[in-house]
């Protein structure tokens, strides 16, 4: 087998089962492997320690398939890994009130770069690494047998593909093309989503548990749902008995989709508003108007894509938390999130604390939130924890 030889001492993260091999860890690569080809990883003493897939274009030059050097990387290997991921989630997948669920979460399921989400009768895949790209047809063929469905669709259209030297790809991989709107059931809430045009694979499945927490906090409350997208938190708030929900997003088409989701759940137009606006501006406008809310949800897009953008992102998170704090009633709840991997929880908590203080308020954190359990964090792979949230009660 072709091989990748590590510099002295650079095997230590692999011994802790972290699956990434950065270019700087490599002494030499022998045998001219192709992109995606399986290679043997050899430490500086000459001992084989893992099998990996080679990625010549990426700074992450290889990602490990297996730490068992005897294990063949073949169809049976992918079958075992996919079966294990499905088995881990059996309880979630059997729940009729969870018809949207992530089935495979990349490195956390020991399938680097592969995402598989289930929306009712359809599976949606993302291939973000040349390793899984090389095995795409095998993976798709296994998935249709392991997880009976009407169709498998690809949404490998995110920018991360370019770091792997891969073009964006989108379309049917197997079976039927999904209808323009697919409906899922989440705790009795119905959400329509577009597999072809929605964000990510169509919906923010990672907020599953947090929408449920918001539902429970909203009884009798007026709610401002910022960065509302297709109304995920807004529908949950009304289901939980909110008196009124204002939903704000810069995308008018996302809000039109939200309108469909409110209707799907039997809510009428007196119970909610849809406002196409920039949240940063609208919060200031509401402040000048003296508007008050009892719950405010802030679920912005990833402000920091990379570590380099982290200062700018920290300022943006602080700004929205500060402006929102000024609109909350005494005893009001600030539900704030960050999905930027570059901003960790201690920093996010500090940003939020500073923002609340600068708004002239005090408060306590009553819930620490994170991504849903179908997006698990591999113990050797802490990078997979990206979604952080806080529920703070302001005095
Ligand atoms: N809370 C949603 C997901 C939010 S995704 C859910 O649970 O489904 C982030 C959303 O923020 C996107 O819909 C995007 O259109 C919107 N957005 C991005 N920047 C914005 C801005 N400055 N003002 C308003 N909306 C913005």
mmCIF file of C-alpha atoms and ligand atoms in Angstrom:
data_model
loop_
_atom_site.group_PDB
_atom_site.id
_atom_site.type_symbol
_atom_site.label_atom_id
_atom_site.label_comp_id
_atom_site.label_asym_id
_atom_site.label_seq_id
_atom_site.Cartn_x
_atom_site.Cartn_y
_atom_site.Cartn_z
ATOM 1 C CA UNK A 1 0.000 0.000 0.000
ATOM 2 C CA UNK A 2 1.132 3.571 -0.602
ATOM 3 C CA UNK A 3 2.218 5.250 2.580
ATOM 4 C CA UNK A 4 2.411 8.506 4.495
ATOM 5 C CA UNK A 5 5.327 8.891 6.903
ATOM 6 C CA UNK A 6 4.964 11.149 9.931
ATOM 7 C CA UNK A 7 7.548 13.429 11.461
ATOM 8 C CA UNK A 8 8.890 12.341 14.823
ATOM 9 C CA UNK A 9 6.378 12.902 17.629
ATOM 10 C CA UNK A 10 3.539 13.746 15.266
ATOM 11 C CA UNK A 11 1.774 10.438 15.914
ATOM 12 C CA UNK A 12 0.586 11.619 19.342
ATOM 13 C CA UNK A 13 -2.803 13.021 18.231
ATOM 14 C CA UNK A 14 -3.401 9.839 16.229
ATOM 15 C CA UNK A 15 -2.690 7.730 19.288
ATOM 16 C CA UNK A 16 -5.524 9.659 20.963
ATOM 17 C CA UNK A 17 -7.602 8.693 17.888
ATOM 18 C CA UNK A 18 -7.930 12.152 16.450
ATOM 19 C CA UNK A 19 -8.469 11.435 12.726
ATOM 20 C CA UNK A 20 -6.743 14.405 11.031
ATOM 21 C CA UNK A 21 -3.192 14.530 9.669
ATOM 22 C CA UNK A 22 -2.060 18.062 8.827
ATOM 23 C CA UNK A 23 0.502 18.740 6.111
ATOM 24 C CA UNK A 24 3.063 19.922 8.706
ATOM 25 C CA UNK A 25 3.024 16.513 10.422
ATOM 26 C CA UNK A 26 4.198 14.723 7.297
ATOM 27 C CA UNK A 27 7.806 13.797 6.591
ATOM 28 C CA UNK A 28 7.086 12.227 3.180
ATOM 29 C CA UNK A 29 4.440 10.519 1.109
ATOM 30 C CA UNK A 30 5.526 7.391 -0.778
ATOM 31 C CA UNK A 31 4.049 5.935 -3.967
ATOM 32 C CA UNK A 32 2.214 9.008 -5.370
ATOM 33 C CA UNK A 33 -1.280 8.279 -4.060
ATOM 34 C CA UNK A 34 -4.274 9.758 -5.905
ATOM 35 C CA UNK A 35 -6.791 12.031 -4.175
ATOM 36 C CA UNK A 36 -8.986 9.831 -1.985
ATOM 37 C CA UNK A 37 -6.764 6.775 -2.208
ATOM 38 C CA UNK A 38 -6.248 4.658 0.907
ATOM 39 C CA UNK A 39 -2.760 4.929 2.382
ATOM 40 C CA UNK A 40 -0.952 3.410 5.312
ATOM 41 C CA UNK A 41 0.128 5.893 8.014
ATOM 42 C CA UNK A 42 3.599 5.141 9.373
ATOM 43 C CA UNK A 43 5.154 6.730 12.467
ATOM 44 C CA UNK A 44 8.773 7.890 12.654
ATOM 45 C CA UNK A 45 9.875 4.501 14.043
ATOM 46 C CA UNK A 46 8.490 2.782 10.930
ATOM 47 C CA UNK A 47 5.393 1.316 12.588
ATOM 48 C CA UNK A 48 2.038 1.365 10.742
ATOM 49 C CA UNK A 49 -0.531 3.024 13.005
ATOM 50 C CA UNK A 50 -3.599 3.713 10.835
ATOM 51 C CA UNK A 51 -5.196 3.589 7.383
ATOM 52 C CA UNK A 52 -6.276 6.921 5.979
ATOM 53 C CA UNK A 53 -7.490 8.590 2.803
ATOM 54 C CA UNK A 54 -5.104 10.995 1.092
ATOM 55 C CA UNK A 55 -6.137 14.537 0.189
ATOM 56 C CA UNK A 56 -3.364 16.337 -1.743
ATOM 57 C CA UNK A 57 -5.174 19.709 -2.019
ATOM 58 C CA UNK A 58 -6.120 20.151 1.627
ATOM 59 C CA UNK A 59 -4.137 21.338 4.634
ATOM 60 C CA UNK A 60 -5.714 18.319 6.314
ATOM 61 C CA UNK A 61 -3.624 16.064 4.092
ATOM 62 C CA UNK A 62 -5.206 12.787 5.243
ATOM 63 C CA UNK A 63 -8.084 11.638 7.432
ATOM 64 C CA UNK A 64 -8.056 8.295 9.163
ATOM 65 C CA UNK A 65 -10.454 5.543 8.207
ATOM 66 C CA UNK A 66 -9.267 3.030 10.780
ATOM 67 C CA UNK A 67 -6.770 2.739 13.616
ATOM 68 C CA UNK A 68 -6.795 -1.046 13.117
ATOM 69 C CA UNK A 69 -4.082 -1.494 10.490
ATOM 70 C CA UNK A 70 -5.417 -4.983 9.697
ATOM 71 C CA UNK A 71 -8.869 -3.656 8.785
ATOM 72 C CA UNK A 72 -9.429 -3.564 5.005
ATOM 73 C CA UNK A 73 -11.009 -0.364 3.663
ATOM 74 C CA UNK A 74 -13.617 -1.826 1.353
ATOM 75 C CA UNK A 75 -17.366 -2.029 0.903
ATOM 76 C CA UNK A 76 -17.723 -4.173 4.039
ATOM 77 C CA UNK A 77 -15.883 -1.489 6.042
ATOM 78 C CA UNK A 78 -18.340 1.229 4.932
ATOM 79 C CA UNK A 79 -21.237 -1.115 5.633
ATOM 80 C CA UNK A 80 -20.030 -1.627 9.216
ATOM 81 C CA UNK A 81 -19.540 2.101 9.799
ATOM 82 C CA UNK A 82 -22.931 3.059 8.334
ATOM 83 C CA UNK A 83 -24.678 0.307 10.284
ATOM 84 C CA UNK A 84 -23.027 1.489 13.495
ATOM 85 C CA UNK A 85 -24.166 5.088 12.907
ATOM 86 C CA UNK A 86 -27.744 3.973 12.229
ATOM 87 C CA UNK A 87 -27.748 1.622 15.226
ATOM 88 C CA UNK A 88 -26.554 4.400 17.558
ATOM 89 C CA UNK A 89 -29.583 6.462 16.535
ATOM 90 C CA UNK A 90 -32.145 3.657 16.456
ATOM 91 C CA UNK A 91 -34.252 5.177 19.239
ATOM 92 C CA UNK A 92 -34.276 8.553 17.484
ATOM 93 C CA UNK A 93 -34.999 7.099 14.039
ATOM 94 C CA UNK A 94 -37.911 5.011 15.353
ATOM 95 C CA UNK A 95 -39.577 8.104 16.848
ATOM 96 C CA UNK A 96 -42.451 9.189 14.555
ATOM 97 C CA UNK A 97 -42.150 12.673 16.080
ATOM 98 C CA UNK A 98 -38.604 12.959 14.783
ATOM 99 C CA UNK A 99 -38.900 12.329 11.067
ATOM 100 C CA UNK A 100 -36.005 14.705 10.415
ATOM 101 C CA UNK A 101 -32.806 13.258 11.860
ATOM 102 C CA UNK A 102 -29.104 13.203 11.083
ATOM 103 C CA UNK A 103 -27.988 9.631 10.413
ATOM 104 C CA UNK A 104 -24.269 10.159 9.842
ATOM 105 C CA UNK A 105 -22.249 12.993 11.346
ATOM 106 C CA UNK A 106 -18.859 12.755 9.686
ATOM 107 C CA UNK A 107 -15.819 12.400 11.970
ATOM 108 C CA UNK A 108 -18.069 11.835 15.012
ATOM 109 C CA UNK A 109 -19.359 8.669 13.310
ATOM 110 C CA UNK A 110 -15.874 7.734 12.078
ATOM 111 C CA UNK A 111 -16.816 8.552 8.481
ATOM 112 C CA UNK A 112 -14.801 11.737 7.880
ATOM 113 C CA UNK A 113 -16.505 14.350 5.739
ATOM 114 C CA UNK A 114 -19.772 12.447 5.255
ATOM 115 C CA UNK A 115 -23.120 13.904 6.341
ATOM 116 C CA UNK A 116 -26.367 11.994 5.857
ATOM 117 C CA UNK A 117 -29.665 13.533 6.959
ATOM 118 C CA UNK A 118 -33.039 11.879 6.807
ATOM 119 C CA UNK A 119 -36.172 13.883 6.014
ATOM 120 C CA UNK A 120 -39.101 11.477 6.035
ATOM 121 C CA UNK A 121 -38.751 9.230 2.966
ATOM 122 C CA UNK A 122 -35.639 10.972 1.610
ATOM 123 C CA UNK A 123 -31.967 10.962 2.514
ATOM 124 C CA UNK A 124 -29.716 13.939 1.809
ATOM 125 C CA UNK A 125 -25.938 13.469 1.654
ATOM 126 C CA UNK A 126 -22.986 15.824 1.729
ATOM 127 C CA UNK A 127 -19.521 14.639 0.711
ATOM 128 C CA UNK A 128 -17.008 17.123 2.127
ATOM 129 C CA UNK A 129 -13.806 15.087 1.821
ATOM 130 C CA UNK A 130 -12.094 13.407 -1.142
ATOM 131 C CA UNK A 131 -12.016 10.172 0.858
ATOM 132 C CA UNK A 132 -15.796 9.798 0.983
ATOM 133 C CA UNK A 133 -16.094 11.316 -2.511
ATOM 134 C CA UNK A 134 -14.015 8.389 -3.847
ATOM 135 C CA UNK A 135 -16.402 5.909 -2.199
ATOM 136 C CA UNK A 136 -19.596 7.798 -3.104
ATOM 137 C CA UNK A 137 -21.247 5.155 -5.281
ATOM 138 C CA UNK A 138 -20.512 2.421 -2.711
ATOM 139 C CA UNK A 139 -21.882 4.580 0.114
ATOM 140 C CA UNK A 140 -25.068 5.444 -1.813
ATOM 141 C CA UNK A 141 -25.674 1.824 -2.761
ATOM 142 C CA UNK A 142 -25.212 0.719 0.883
ATOM 143 C CA UNK A 143 -27.442 3.498 2.204
ATOM 144 C CA UNK A 144 -30.396 2.544 0.009
ATOM 145 C CA UNK A 145 -30.191 -1.028 1.369
ATOM 146 C CA UNK A 146 -29.512 -0.134 5.014
ATOM 147 C CA UNK A 147 -32.072 2.653 5.173
ATOM 148 C CA UNK A 148 -35.051 2.013 2.884
ATOM 149 C CA UNK A 149 -36.130 5.320 1.354
ATOM 150 C CA UNK A 150 -37.677 6.775 -1.782
ATOM 151 C CA UNK A 151 -34.641 8.717 -2.880
ATOM 152 C CA UNK A 152 -31.123 9.872 -1.999
ATOM 153 C CA UNK A 153 -30.175 13.449 -2.892
ATOM 154 C CA UNK A 154 -26.798 15.170 -2.846
ATOM 155 C CA UNK A 155 -26.241 18.679 -1.419
ATOM 156 C CA UNK A 156 -22.438 18.843 -1.650
ATOM 157 C CA UNK A 157 -22.657 22.506 -2.601
ATOM 158 C CA UNK A 158 -20.873 24.101 0.370
ATOM 159 C CA UNK A 159 -17.651 26.079 -0.048
ATOM 160 C CA UNK A 160 -15.664 23.599 2.099
ATOM 161 C CA UNK A 161 -15.558 21.285 -0.947
ATOM 162 C CA UNK A 162 -13.105 23.620 -2.669
ATOM 163 C CA UNK A 163 -10.519 23.090 0.099
ATOM 164 C CA UNK A 164 -10.556 19.444 -0.942
ATOM 165 C CA UNK A 165 -10.168 20.386 -4.612
ATOM 166 C CA UNK A 166 -13.759 19.285 -5.265
ATOM 167 C CA UNK A 167 -16.429 21.026 -7.332
ATOM 168 C CA UNK A 168 -19.875 21.720 -5.852
ATOM 169 C CA UNK A 169 -22.351 18.935 -6.664
ATOM 170 C CA UNK A 170 -26.099 18.744 -6.283
ATOM 171 C CA UNK A 171 -28.797 16.365 -7.520
ATOM 172 C CA UNK A 172 -30.392 12.947 -7.250
ATOM 173 C CA UNK A 173 -27.939 10.157 -6.405
ATOM 174 C CA UNK A 174 -30.490 7.355 -6.345
ATOM 175 C CA UNK A 175 -34.246 6.849 -6.638
ATOM 176 C CA UNK A 176 -36.859 9.577 -6.836
ATOM 177 C CA UNK A 177 -36.268 13.312 -6.879
ATOM 178 C CA UNK A 178 -37.728 14.741 -3.652
ATOM 179 C CA UNK A 179 -40.792 16.972 -4.047
ATOM 180 C CA UNK A 180 -40.110 20.731 -3.777
ATOM 181 C CA UNK A 181 -41.484 20.706 -0.220
ATOM 182 C CA UNK A 182 -40.883 17.752 2.096
ATOM 183 C CA UNK A 183 -42.709 17.791 5.432
ATOM 184 C CA UNK A 184 -41.241 16.549 8.705
ATOM 185 C CA UNK A 185 -42.747 16.057 12.141
ATOM 186 C CA UNK A 186 -40.786 17.362 15.106
ATOM 187 C CA UNK A 187 -42.472 16.810 18.477
ATOM 188 C CA UNK A 188 -45.838 17.185 16.767
ATOM 189 C CA UNK A 189 -44.776 20.351 14.952
ATOM 190 C CA UNK A 190 -44.898 20.142 11.175
ATOM 191 C CA UNK A 191 -42.167 21.807 9.177
ATOM 192 C CA UNK A 192 -41.954 22.011 5.402
ATOM 193 C CA UNK A 193 -38.463 22.269 3.953
ATOM 194 C CA UNK A 194 -36.814 22.345 0.560
ATOM 195 C CA UNK A 195 -34.135 19.685 0.129
ATOM 196 C CA UNK A 196 -32.925 21.289 -3.103
ATOM 197 C CA UNK A 197 -32.926 24.950 -1.992
ATOM 198 C CA UNK A 198 -32.909 25.080 1.808
ATOM 199 C CA UNK A 199 -29.860 25.902 3.933
ATOM 200 C CA UNK A 200 -27.442 23.049 4.659
ATOM 201 C CA UNK A 201 -29.374 19.890 3.705
ATOM 202 C CA UNK A 202 -32.705 21.736 4.005
ATOM 203 C CA UNK A 203 -33.305 22.391 7.696
ATOM 204 C CA UNK A 204 -31.516 23.186 10.986
ATOM 205 C CA UNK A 205 -31.806 19.747 12.547
ATOM 206 C CA UNK A 206 -29.112 20.718 15.049
ATOM 207 C CA UNK A 207 -31.638 22.960 16.893
ATOM 208 C CA UNK A 208 -34.083 20.075 17.497
ATOM 209 C CA UNK A 209 -33.672 19.954 21.298
ATOM 210 C CA UNK A 210 -33.380 23.721 21.610
ATOM 211 C CA UNK A 211 -36.657 24.370 19.780
ATOM 212 C CA UNK A 212 -38.246 22.109 22.396
ATOM 213 C CA UNK A 213 -36.652 24.102 25.221
ATOM 214 C CA UNK A 214 -37.885 27.354 23.687
ATOM 215 C CA UNK A 215 -41.378 25.874 23.373
ATOM 216 C CA UNK A 216 -41.428 25.191 27.104
ATOM 217 C CA UNK A 217 -40.288 28.717 27.974
ATOM 218 C CA UNK A 218 -42.843 30.671 25.942
ATOM 219 C CA UNK A 219 -46.224 30.129 27.594
ATOM 220 C CA UNK A 220 -48.047 33.464 27.768
ATOM 221 C CA UNK A 221 -45.017 35.371 26.487
ATOM 222 C CA UNK A 222 -44.398 37.841 23.661
ATOM 223 C CA UNK A 223 -41.494 36.591 21.547
ATOM 224 C CA UNK A 224 -39.021 38.173 19.141
ATOM 225 C CA UNK A 225 -37.454 35.496 16.918
ATOM 226 C CA UNK A 226 -34.363 36.953 15.253
ATOM 227 C CA UNK A 227 -32.721 35.203 12.278
ATOM 228 C CA UNK A 228 -35.977 33.276 11.974
ATOM 229 C CA UNK A 229 -35.226 31.483 8.660
ATOM 230 C CA UNK A 230 -38.281 29.260 8.013
ATOM 231 C CA UNK A 231 -39.816 29.807 11.439
ATOM 232 C CA UNK A 232 -38.294 26.912 13.393
ATOM 233 C CA UNK A 233 -38.276 28.653 16.774
ATOM 234 C CA UNK A 234 -41.331 30.760 15.945
ATOM 235 C CA UNK A 235 -43.573 27.722 15.428
ATOM 236 C CA UNK A 236 -42.193 26.117 18.612
ATOM 237 C CA UNK A 237 -42.917 29.311 20.592
ATOM 238 C CA UNK A 238 -46.548 29.445 19.436
ATOM 239 C CA UNK A 239 -46.960 25.735 20.096
ATOM 240 C CA UNK A 240 -45.770 26.458 23.628
ATOM 241 C CA UNK A 241 -48.434 29.121 24.117
ATOM 242 C CA UNK A 242 -46.625 32.335 23.183
ATOM 243 C CA UNK A 243 -49.089 35.222 22.849
ATOM 244 C CA UNK A 244 -47.394 36.642 19.740
ATOM 245 C CA UNK A 245 -44.173 36.036 17.775
ATOM 246 C CA UNK A 246 -42.333 38.591 15.653
ATOM 247 C CA UNK A 247 -40.043 36.768 13.187
ATOM 248 C CA UNK A 248 -37.195 38.684 11.595
ATOM 249 C CA UNK A 249 -34.936 37.608 8.760
ATOM 250 C CA UNK A 250 -33.124 39.362 5.929
ATOM 251 C CA UNK A 251 -34.441 36.757 3.494
ATOM 252 C CA UNK A 252 -37.987 37.429 2.347
ATOM 253 C CA UNK A 253 -38.179 34.007 0.703
ATOM 254 C CA UNK A 254 -37.218 32.241 3.967
ATOM 255 C CA UNK A 255 -40.002 34.172 5.701
ATOM 256 C CA UNK A 256 -42.517 33.178 3.006
ATOM 257 C CA UNK A 257 -41.528 29.607 3.758
ATOM 258 C CA UNK A 258 -42.065 30.381 7.448
ATOM 259 C CA UNK A 259 -45.589 31.571 6.619
ATOM 260 C CA UNK A 260 -46.273 28.096 5.211
ATOM 261 C CA UNK A 261 -44.920 26.521 8.383
ATOM 262 C CA UNK A 262 -47.156 28.636 10.641
ATOM 263 C CA UNK A 263 -50.153 27.662 8.490
ATOM 264 C CA UNK A 264 -49.169 23.979 8.562
ATOM 265 C CA UNK A 265 -49.450 24.103 12.341
ATOM 266 C CA UNK A 266 -52.794 25.887 12.386
ATOM 267 C CA UNK A 267 -51.565 29.316 13.517
ATOM 268 C CA UNK A 268 -53.247 32.402 12.129
ATOM 269 C CA UNK A 269 -51.775 35.684 10.980
ATOM 270 C CA UNK A 270 -52.822 37.499 14.144
ATOM 271 C CA UNK A 271 -50.449 35.304 16.129
ATOM 272 C CA UNK A 272 -47.278 36.189 14.242
ATOM 273 C CA UNK A 273 -45.545 38.823 12.167
ATOM 274 C CA UNK A 274 -42.918 38.306 9.456
ATOM 275 C CA UNK A 275 -40.457 41.147 9.072
ATOM 276 C CA UNK A 276 -37.869 41.274 6.323
ATOM 277 C CA UNK A 277 -35.074 43.328 7.855
ATOM 278 C CA UNK A 278 -31.498 43.384 9.009
ATOM 279 C CA UNK A 279 -31.575 42.297 12.673
ATOM 280 C CA UNK A 280 -28.786 44.736 13.614
ATOM 281 C CA UNK A 281 -30.871 47.676 12.364
ATOM 282 C CA UNK A 282 -34.264 46.436 13.513
ATOM 283 C CA UNK A 283 -33.170 45.922 17.130
ATOM 284 C CA UNK A 284 -32.060 49.589 17.223
ATOM 285 C CA UNK A 285 -35.295 50.724 15.643
ATOM 286 C CA UNK A 286 -37.339 48.768 18.186
ATOM 287 C CA UNK A 287 -35.318 50.314 20.968
ATOM 288 C CA UNK A 288 -36.063 53.813 19.723
ATOM 289 C CA UNK A 289 -39.744 52.856 19.579
ATOM 290 C CA UNK A 290 -39.639 51.550 23.171
ATOM 291 C CA UNK A 291 -40.715 48.044 22.139
ATOM 292 C CA UNK A 292 -40.517 45.334 24.827
ATOM 293 C CA UNK A 293 -40.474 41.525 24.514
ATOM 294 C CA UNK A 294 -40.510 38.760 27.100
ATOM 295 C CA UNK A 295 -38.426 36.253 25.121
ATOM 296 C CA UNK A 296 -35.851 37.047 22.427
ATOM 297 C CA UNK A 297 -34.195 34.314 20.339
ATOM 298 C CA UNK A 298 -30.917 35.165 18.591
ATOM 299 C CA UNK A 299 -29.851 32.374 16.235
ATOM 300 C CA UNK A 300 -27.568 34.113 13.741
ATOM 301 C CA UNK A 301 -25.582 32.533 10.898
ATOM 302 C CA UNK A 302 -21.976 31.586 11.504
ATOM 303 C CA UNK A 303 -20.350 35.003 12.017
ATOM 304 C CA UNK A 304 -16.852 33.457 12.156
ATOM 305 C CA UNK A 305 -16.056 31.029 9.352
ATOM 306 C CA UNK A 306 -12.409 30.908 10.394
ATOM 307 C CA UNK A 307 -10.241 31.817 13.393
ATOM 308 C CA UNK A 308 -9.122 34.944 11.495
ATOM 309 C CA UNK A 309 -12.655 36.373 11.499
ATOM 310 C CA UNK A 310 -13.088 35.808 15.154
ATOM 311 C CA UNK A 311 -12.739 39.398 16.431
ATOM 312 C CA UNK A 312 -15.278 40.728 13.976
ATOM 313 C CA UNK A 313 -17.578 37.855 14.885
ATOM 314 C CA UNK A 314 -17.204 38.505 18.616
ATOM 315 C CA UNK A 315 -18.246 42.143 18.039
ATOM 316 C CA UNK A 316 -21.300 41.028 16.056
ATOM 317 C CA UNK A 317 -22.411 38.542 18.725
ATOM 318 C CA UNK A 318 -21.960 41.218 21.364
ATOM 319 C CA UNK A 319 -23.864 43.832 19.402
ATOM 320 C CA UNK A 320 -26.997 41.742 18.919
ATOM 321 C CA UNK A 321 -26.976 40.519 22.532
ATOM 322 C CA UNK A 322 -26.594 44.097 23.784
ATOM 323 C CA UNK A 323 -29.394 45.459 21.604
ATOM 324 C CA UNK A 324 -31.675 42.547 22.470
ATOM 325 C CA UNK A 325 -31.017 42.930 26.222
ATOM 326 C CA UNK A 326 -32.281 46.493 26.002
ATOM 327 C CA UNK A 327 -35.633 45.239 24.636
ATOM 328 C CA UNK A 328 -36.291 42.570 27.259
ATOM 329 C CA UNK A 329 -38.819 43.078 30.030
ATOM 330 C CA UNK A 330 -37.741 42.497 33.667
ATOM 331 C CA UNK A 331 -37.564 38.692 33.984
ATOM 332 C CA UNK A 332 -37.254 38.440 30.184
ATOM 333 C CA UNK A 333 -35.363 35.575 28.584
ATOM 334 C CA UNK A 334 -32.469 35.954 26.175
ATOM 335 C CA UNK A 335 -31.952 32.770 24.133
ATOM 336 C CA UNK A 336 -28.689 33.292 22.278
ATOM 337 C CA UNK A 337 -26.688 30.961 20.046
ATOM 338 C CA UNK A 338 -23.387 30.766 18.252
ATOM 339 C CA UNK A 339 -22.683 28.112 15.640
ATOM 340 C CA UNK A 340 -19.134 29.373 14.985
ATOM 341 C CA UNK A 341 -16.633 26.666 15.857
ATOM 342 C CA UNK A 342 -14.009 29.412 16.348
ATOM 343 C CA UNK A 343 -15.977 30.885 19.312
ATOM 344 C CA UNK A 344 -15.969 28.438 22.208
ATOM 345 C CA UNK A 345 -18.439 28.358 25.073
ATOM 346 C CA UNK A 346 -16.350 30.282 27.661
ATOM 347 C CA UNK A 347 -15.822 33.068 25.133
ATOM 348 C CA UNK A 348 -19.467 33.092 24.065
ATOM 349 C CA UNK A 349 -20.523 33.300 27.704
ATOM 350 C CA UNK A 350 -18.117 36.203 28.275
ATOM 351 C CA UNK A 351 -19.397 38.049 25.190
ATOM 352 C CA UNK A 352 -22.971 37.594 26.407
ATOM 353 C CA UNK A 353 -22.113 38.695 29.955
ATOM 354 C CA UNK A 354 -20.384 41.858 28.659
ATOM 355 C CA UNK A 355 -23.322 42.627 26.369
ATOM 356 C CA UNK A 356 -25.902 42.295 29.152
ATOM 357 C CA UNK A 357 -23.770 44.457 31.434
ATOM 358 C CA UNK A 358 -23.317 47.131 28.758
ATOM 359 C CA UNK A 359 -27.085 47.194 28.313
ATOM 360 C CA UNK A 360 -27.275 48.130 31.998
ATOM 361 C CA UNK A 361 -28.832 44.810 32.973
ATOM 362 C CA UNK A 362 -27.933 41.878 35.205
ATOM 363 C CA UNK A 363 -28.956 38.284 34.791
ATOM 364 C CA UNK A 364 -28.357 34.592 35.277
ATOM 365 C CA UNK A 365 -27.837 31.693 32.874
ATOM 366 C CA UNK A 366 -30.547 29.078 33.369
ATOM 367 C CA UNK A 367 -29.740 26.692 30.504
ATOM 368 C CA UNK A 368 -26.602 25.751 28.600
ATOM 369 C CA UNK A 369 -27.572 24.511 25.144
ATOM 370 C CA UNK A 370 -25.752 22.611 22.419
ATOM 371 C CA UNK A 371 -26.391 20.734 19.187
ATOM 372 C CA UNK A 372 -28.937 17.907 19.192
ATOM 373 C CA UNK A 373 -27.947 14.343 20.005
ATOM 374 C CA UNK A 374 -28.076 13.180 16.381
ATOM 375 C CA UNK A 375 -25.065 15.527 15.920
ATOM 376 C CA UNK A 376 -22.881 13.818 18.558
ATOM 377 C CA UNK A 377 -19.400 14.959 19.511
ATOM 378 C CA UNK A 378 -16.839 12.209 18.934
ATOM 379 C CA UNK A 379 -14.840 11.943 22.177
ATOM 380 C CA UNK A 380 -11.495 12.129 20.332
ATOM 381 C CA UNK A 381 -12.832 14.924 18.092
ATOM 382 C CA UNK A 382 -13.863 17.978 20.128
ATOM 383 C CA UNK A 383 -13.937 20.102 16.923
ATOM 384 C CA UNK A 384 -17.361 18.619 16.196
ATOM 385 C CA UNK A 385 -18.944 20.657 19.018
ATOM 386 C CA UNK A 386 -19.928 23.827 17.193
ATOM 387 C CA UNK A 387 -23.358 24.923 18.402
ATOM 388 C CA UNK A 388 -23.499 26.698 21.755
ATOM 389 C CA UNK A 389 -26.438 28.431 23.326
ATOM 390 C CA UNK A 390 -27.375 30.186 26.546
ATOM 391 C CA UNK A 391 -30.746 30.940 28.065
ATOM 392 C CA UNK A 392 -30.290 33.937 30.347
ATOM 393 C CA UNK A 393 -32.955 35.484 32.553
ATOM 394 C CA UNK A 394 -32.485 39.223 32.888
ATOM 395 C CA UNK A 395 -33.407 41.083 36.076
HETATM 396 N N1 LIG B 1 -33.171 29.918 13.630
HETATM 397 C C1 LIG B 1 -33.263 29.227 12.372
HETATM 398 C C2 LIG B 1 -31.940 29.168 11.624
HETATM 399 C C3 LIG B 1 -31.283 30.502 11.391
HETATM 400 S S1 LIG B 1 -30.131 30.514 10.082
HETATM 401 C C4 LIG B 1 -33.827 27.823 12.582
HETATM 402 O O1 LIG B 1 -33.832 27.312 13.710
HETATM 403 O O2 LIG B 1 -34.285 27.235 11.604
HETATM 404 C C5 LIG B 1 -29.669 32.159 9.979
HETATM 405 C C6 LIG B 1 -30.673 33.060 9.286
HETATM 406 O O3 LIG B 1 -30.207 34.388 9.463
HETATM 407 C C7 LIG B 1 -30.834 32.876 7.787
HETATM 408 O O4 LIG B 1 -32.180 32.644 7.492
HETATM 409 C C8 LIG B 1 -30.372 34.212 7.157
HETATM 410 O O5 LIG B 1 -31.191 34.628 6.077
HETATM 411 C C9 LIG B 1 -30.549 35.161 8.313
HETATM 412 N N2 LIG B 1 -29.674 36.350 8.361
HETATM 413 C C10 LIG B 1 -28.338 36.423 8.144
HETATM 414 N N3 LIG B 1 -27.874 37.666 8.415
HETATM 415 C C11 LIG B 1 -28.951 38.412 8.810
HETATM 416 C C12 LIG B 1 -29.130 39.760 9.246
HETATM 417 N N4 LIG B 1 -28.098 40.592 9.345
HETATM 418 N N5 LIG B 1 -30.381 40.149 9.588
HETATM 419 C C13 LIG B 1 -31.425 39.313 9.485
HETATM 420 N N6 LIG B 1 -31.310 38.019 9.115
HETATM 421 C C14 LIG B 1 -30.101 37.576 8.772
#
